[in-house]
Short mmCIF file of C-alpha atoms and ligand atoms in Angstrom, two decimals:
data_model
loop_
_atom_site.label_atom_id
_atom_site.label_comp_id
_atom_site.label_asym_id
_atom_site.label_seq_id
_atom_site.Cartn_x
_atom_site.Cartn_y
_atom_site.Cartn_z
CA MET A 936 0.31 -0.17 -0.33
CA PHE A 937 1.58 3.78 0.69
CA SER A 938 4.98 4.58 2.49
CA GLU A 939 4.83 5.09 6.44
CA LYS A 940 5.36 8.66 5.19
CA VAL A 941 1.63 8.31 3.91
CA HIS A 942 -0.17 9.58 7.25
CA VAL A 943 -3.70 8.92 7.38
CA MET A 944 -5.69 10.85 10.28
CA ASN A 945 -8.41 7.85 11.68
CA HIS A 946 -10.07 9.98 13.78
CA PRO A 947 -13.79 10.26 14.99
CA LEU A 948 -13.70 13.60 15.27
CA VAL A 949 -12.00 14.28 11.07
CA ALA A 950 -14.05 11.43 10.25
CA HIS A 951 -17.20 12.99 11.19
CA LYS A 952 -16.29 16.95 9.84
CA LEU A 953 -15.20 15.42 6.43
CA THR A 954 -18.73 13.84 6.09
CA ILE A 955 -20.24 17.09 6.36
CA LEU A 956 -18.55 18.63 4.41
CA ARG A 957 -18.63 16.64 0.97
CA ASP A 958 -22.76 16.97 1.56
CA LYS A 959 -23.17 19.30 -1.47
CA ASN A 960 -25.72 20.61 0.93
CA THR A 961 -23.16 22.26 3.11
CA SER A 962 -22.83 26.40 2.76
CA VAL A 963 -19.94 28.16 2.27
CA LYS A 964 -19.94 29.56 5.59
CA ASP A 965 -20.11 26.17 7.31
CA PHE A 966 -17.88 24.79 4.69
CA ARG A 967 -14.96 27.60 5.05
CA GLU A 968 -15.48 26.69 8.89
CA LEU A 969 -15.31 22.91 8.88
CA VAL A 970 -11.52 23.37 6.11
CA SER A 971 -10.54 25.54 8.65
CA GLU A 972 -11.18 23.19 12.03
CA ILE A 973 -10.09 19.70 9.85
CA GLY A 974 -7.13 21.54 9.30
CA MET A 975 -6.11 22.57 12.70
CA LEU A 976 -6.55 18.61 13.36
CA ILE A 977 -4.64 17.70 11.17
CA THR A 978 -1.78 20.51 12.04
CA TYR A 979 -1.56 18.75 15.50
CA GLU A 980 -0.33 15.37 13.64
CA ALA A 981 1.99 17.12 10.89
CA THR A 982 3.33 18.39 14.05
CA ARG A 983 4.14 15.60 16.10
CA ASP A 984 7.88 15.32 15.97
CA LEU A 985 8.61 19.27 16.31
CA PRO A 986 11.68 18.93 19.28
CA LEU A 987 11.46 20.41 22.12
CA THR A 988 13.88 21.80 25.14
CA THR A 989 12.91 22.48 28.69
CA LYS A 990 12.84 25.49 30.12
CA VAL A 991 12.41 26.09 34.07
CA VAL A 992 8.78 27.05 35.23
CA GLU A 993 7.41 28.18 38.91
CA THR A 994 4.20 27.16 39.09
CA PRO A 995 2.20 27.88 42.65
CA LEU A 996 3.99 24.98 44.05
CA CYS A 997 8.00 24.92 43.18
CA LYS A 998 10.15 25.03 40.07
CA ALA A 999 9.81 22.43 37.69
CA GLU A 1000 12.05 22.12 34.45
CA LEU A 1001 8.99 21.50 31.99
CA PRO A 1002 8.89 21.06 28.10
CA THR A 1003 9.05 23.92 25.35
CA LEU A 1004 9.63 24.10 21.40
CA ALA A 1005 12.61 23.95 20.47
CA GLY A 1006 12.08 27.01 17.83
CA LYS A 1007 12.15 25.75 15.00
CA LYS A 1008 10.91 27.64 11.84
CA PHE A 1009 8.29 27.40 10.21
CA ALA A 1010 6.10 28.69 6.31
CA VAL A 1011 3.05 27.79 5.48
CA VAL A 1012 2.71 27.56 1.70
CA PRO A 1013 -0.94 27.46 0.14
CA ILE A 1014 -1.83 26.59 -3.17
CA LEU A 1015 -4.11 29.12 -4.32
CA ARG A 1016 -6.57 29.10 -4.46
CA ALA A 1017 -8.03 26.52 -2.59
CA GLY A 1018 -5.28 26.25 -0.16
CA LEU A 1019 -5.99 29.20 1.50
CA GLY A 1020 -8.57 27.55 3.45
CA LEU A 1021 -6.64 25.73 5.42
CA VAL A 1022 -4.02 28.82 6.52
CA ASP A 1023 -5.66 30.11 9.58
CA GLY A 1024 -6.43 26.62 10.74
CA VAL A 1025 -2.54 25.28 10.71
CA LEU A 1026 -1.22 29.76 11.84
CA ARG A 1027 -3.96 28.72 15.17
CA MET A 1028 -1.45 26.03 15.88
CA VAL A 1029 2.05 27.59 14.59
CA PRO A 1030 1.26 31.32 14.91
CA SER A 1031 4.67 31.81 14.80
CA ALA A 1032 4.45 30.38 11.09
CA ARG A 1033 5.67 33.20 7.76
CA VAL A 1034 3.03 32.17 4.53
CA GLY A 1035 3.88 31.43 1.28
CA HIS A 1036 1.79 31.63 -1.57
CA ILE A 1037 1.50 29.64 -5.01
CA GLY A 1038 -0.44 30.38 -7.51
CA MET A 1039 -2.07 27.36 -9.36
CA PHE A 1040 -4.41 26.34 -11.38
CA ARG A 1041 -5.08 23.29 -13.58
CA ASP A 1042 -5.83 22.76 -16.81
CA GLU A 1043 -9.17 21.24 -17.27
CA GLU A 1044 -8.25 19.49 -20.40
CA THR A 1045 -5.05 18.49 -19.77
CA LEU A 1046 -4.90 18.28 -15.78
CA GLU A 1047 -1.69 19.73 -15.91
CA PRO A 1048 -0.73 22.44 -12.91
CA HIS A 1049 0.46 26.46 -14.15
CA VAL A 1050 1.85 28.44 -11.80
CA TYR A 1051 0.61 32.05 -12.27
CA PHE A 1052 2.32 33.49 -8.46
CA CYS A 1053 4.74 32.71 -6.12
CA LYS A 1054 6.05 34.34 -3.23
CA MET A 1055 8.13 33.61 -0.46
CA PRO A 1056 9.58 35.25 2.70
CA LYS A 1057 13.29 35.41 1.98
CA ASP A 1058 14.50 32.77 4.47
CA VAL A 1059 12.34 30.14 2.85
CA ALA A 1060 15.40 27.91 2.47
CA ASP A 1061 15.89 28.32 6.71
CA ARG A 1062 12.25 26.72 7.00
CA ASP A 1063 10.25 24.19 7.56
CA ILE A 1064 7.72 24.12 4.88
CA ILE A 1065 3.92 22.34 4.91
CA ILE A 1066 2.43 22.47 1.84
CA VAL A 1067 -1.35 22.73 2.36
CA ASP A 1068 -4.25 22.11 -0.25
CA PRO A 1069 -7.69 20.61 0.50
CA MET A 1070 -7.15 18.22 -2.76
CA LEU A 1071 -4.94 15.71 -4.12
CA ALA A 1072 -6.10 14.80 -7.47
CA THR A 1073 -3.74 13.90 -10.03
CA GLY A 1074 -0.70 14.85 -8.04
CA GLY A 1075 -0.03 17.54 -10.47
CA SER A 1076 -0.09 20.33 -8.17
CA ALA A 1077 1.64 19.47 -5.13
CA ASP A 1078 4.21 17.80 -7.43
CA ALA A 1079 4.65 21.16 -9.09
CA ALA A 1080 4.35 23.22 -5.70
CA ILE A 1081 7.25 21.11 -4.05
CA THR A 1082 9.00 20.74 -6.88
CA GLU A 1083 8.81 24.97 -6.64
CA MET A 1084 9.75 25.07 -2.71
CA LYS A 1085 13.16 22.63 -3.07
CA LYS A 1086 14.39 24.57 -6.40
CA ARG A 1087 14.06 27.36 -3.50
CA GLY A 1088 16.44 25.91 -1.38
CA CYS A 1089 13.66 24.32 1.07
CA HIS A 1090 14.87 20.54 2.22
CA ASN A 1091 12.09 19.80 4.76
CA ILE A 1092 8.58 19.45 3.64
CA LYS A 1093 5.54 18.00 3.97
CA LEU A 1094 2.34 18.42 2.37
CA MET A 1095 -0.98 18.58 4.05
CA VAL A 1096 -4.41 18.13 1.77
CA LEU A 1097 -8.22 16.54 3.50
CA VAL A 1098 -8.99 14.70 1.08
CA ALA A 1099 -6.33 12.20 -1.64
CA ALA A 1100 -6.96 9.83 -4.97
CA PRO A 1101 -5.13 6.78 -4.73
CA GLU A 1102 -3.23 7.88 -7.66
CA GLY A 1103 -2.61 11.02 -6.41
CA ILE A 1104 -0.36 9.87 -3.20
CA GLU A 1105 1.16 6.86 -5.54
CA HIS A 1106 2.17 9.60 -8.04
CA LEU A 1107 4.29 11.48 -5.14
CA GLN A 1108 5.79 8.86 -3.60
CA LYS A 1109 7.58 8.52 -7.03
CA VAL A 1110 8.25 11.44 -7.68
CA HIS A 1111 8.82 13.12 -3.95
CA PRO A 1112 9.80 10.58 -1.68
CA ASP A 1113 11.07 12.26 0.91
CA VAL A 1114 7.98 13.95 1.28
CA ASP A 1115 5.23 13.12 4.34
CA ILE A 1116 1.93 13.56 3.53
CA TYR A 1117 -0.85 14.32 5.97
CA VAL A 1118 -4.07 13.18 4.52
CA GLY A 1119 -7.97 13.28 5.98
CA ALA A 1120 -9.22 11.22 3.95
CA VAL A 1121 -8.03 8.46 1.11
CA ASP A 1122 -10.98 8.01 -1.66
CA ASP A 1123 -11.88 5.18 -4.05
CA HIS A 1124 -10.25 6.54 -7.35
CA LEU A 1125 -10.51 9.59 -9.72
CA ASN A 1126 -13.14 9.96 -12.33
CA GLU A 1127 -12.47 10.92 -16.12
CA HIS A 1128 -12.86 14.63 -15.53
CA GLY A 1129 -9.77 13.72 -12.78
CA TYR A 1130 -12.38 14.72 -9.71
CA ILE A 1131 -11.88 12.62 -6.79
CA VAL A 1132 -14.70 10.05 -5.83
CA PRO A 1133 -16.88 10.19 -3.49
CA GLY A 1134 -14.51 13.49 -3.08
CA LEU A 1135 -16.47 16.89 -1.73
CA GLY A 1136 -16.60 18.70 -5.78
CA ASP A 1137 -14.40 21.60 -6.52
CA ALA A 1138 -13.02 22.71 -2.89
CA GLY A 1139 -12.04 25.94 -4.41
CA ASP A 1140 -15.47 26.96 -5.51
CA ARG A 1141 -16.71 25.69 -2.60
CA ILE A 1142 -14.68 27.91 -0.26
CA PHE A 1143 -15.45 30.72 -2.25
CA GLY A 1144 -18.17 30.27 -3.39
CA THR A 1145 -17.63 30.89 -7.41
CA LYS A 1146 -20.31 28.21 -8.55
O1 PRP B 1014 -3.87 16.97 -8.03
P1 PRP B 1014 -4.20 17.67 -9.31
O2 PRP B 1014 -5.04 17.23 -10.45
O3 PRP B 1014 -3.16 18.59 -9.83
O4 PRP B 1014 -5.83 18.55 -8.39
C1 PRP B 1014 -5.74 19.43 -7.03
C2 PRP B 1014 -5.30 20.58 -7.76
O5 PRP B 1014 -6.76 21.04 -8.10
C3 PRP B 1014 -7.38 22.32 -7.38
O6 PRP B 1014 -7.14 23.58 -7.83
P2 PRP B 1014 -7.86 23.90 -8.94
O7 PRP B 1014 -6.78 23.80 -10.36
O8 PRP B 1014 -9.41 23.92 -8.79
O9 PRP B 1014 -7.67 25.64 -8.12
P3 PRP B 1014 -8.26 26.50 -7.55
O10 PRP B 1014 -7.24 26.21 -6.24
O11 PRP B 1014 -7.77 28.10 -7.81
O12 PRP B 1014 -9.51 26.03 -7.58
C4 PRP B 1014 -7.41 21.76 -6.05
O13 PRP B 1014 -7.17 22.67 -4.85
C5 PRP B 1014 -5.67 21.22 -6.31
O14 PRP B 1014 -5.18 22.46 -6.60
O1 URA B 1015 -11.85 16.17 -6.58
C1 URA B 1015 -11.19 17.20 -6.77
C2 URA B 1015 -9.84 17.26 -7.79
C3 URA B 1015 -9.43 18.52 -8.20
N1 URA B 1015 -9.78 19.64 -7.61
C4 URA B 1015 -10.67 19.68 -6.63
O2 URA B 1015 -10.99 21.02 -6.29
N2 URA B 1015 -11.76 18.16 -6.70
MG1 MG B 1016 -10.39 24.44 -7.72
#
């Protein structure tokens, strides 16, 4: 099946919220809130390996040496547009992260990704990267985004998605085996238009209400 770099959330809260998200009758407002909440829950898993150090704190009872984050520097990188919906969920967990944007759309005919915008923090090569996008379908967009970050000198890259097709995960494992992938759910297949089934439709349109 998938390698140990693929982390599928097996959590009742994620499963429950994803089911509401998938419902075609869920409103734009609820859809947006759920994307953000699931993003926050997946960030919890994606940051499980963060290094800790200790510091001495005086509690009301005594002095104690206690764990604290070792201060790794992060950048969260949404793939525009739909990835924007996940940014505030990540930032609520990792508030000091910088944000870099990659604008990319998928040609509806060829399914090839096209980059139209890229703006990164200056020191992005020194940061751990979390690329975020609700959907991993063929994997073309995530592949191109990861390649772009590697070109800029980034080497510790994670990808966070809400719903993935097995085809997309398999593609990324071949071309970027070093990247950890955090997935809300792995769906059944891609249809002939490159949409994930059962999926949730077009994530960008549902977040921004453009259809
Ligand atoms: O794995 P892939 O086959 O590349 O497909 C997934 C991509 O398609 C969607 O973006 P879309 O092109 O619809 O752009 P949008 O976010 O502006 O709606 C989605 O948000 C991913 O970026
Ligand atoms: O199912 C899909 C596939 C690509 N992009 C989406 O938004 N949804
Ligand atoms: Mg879209």
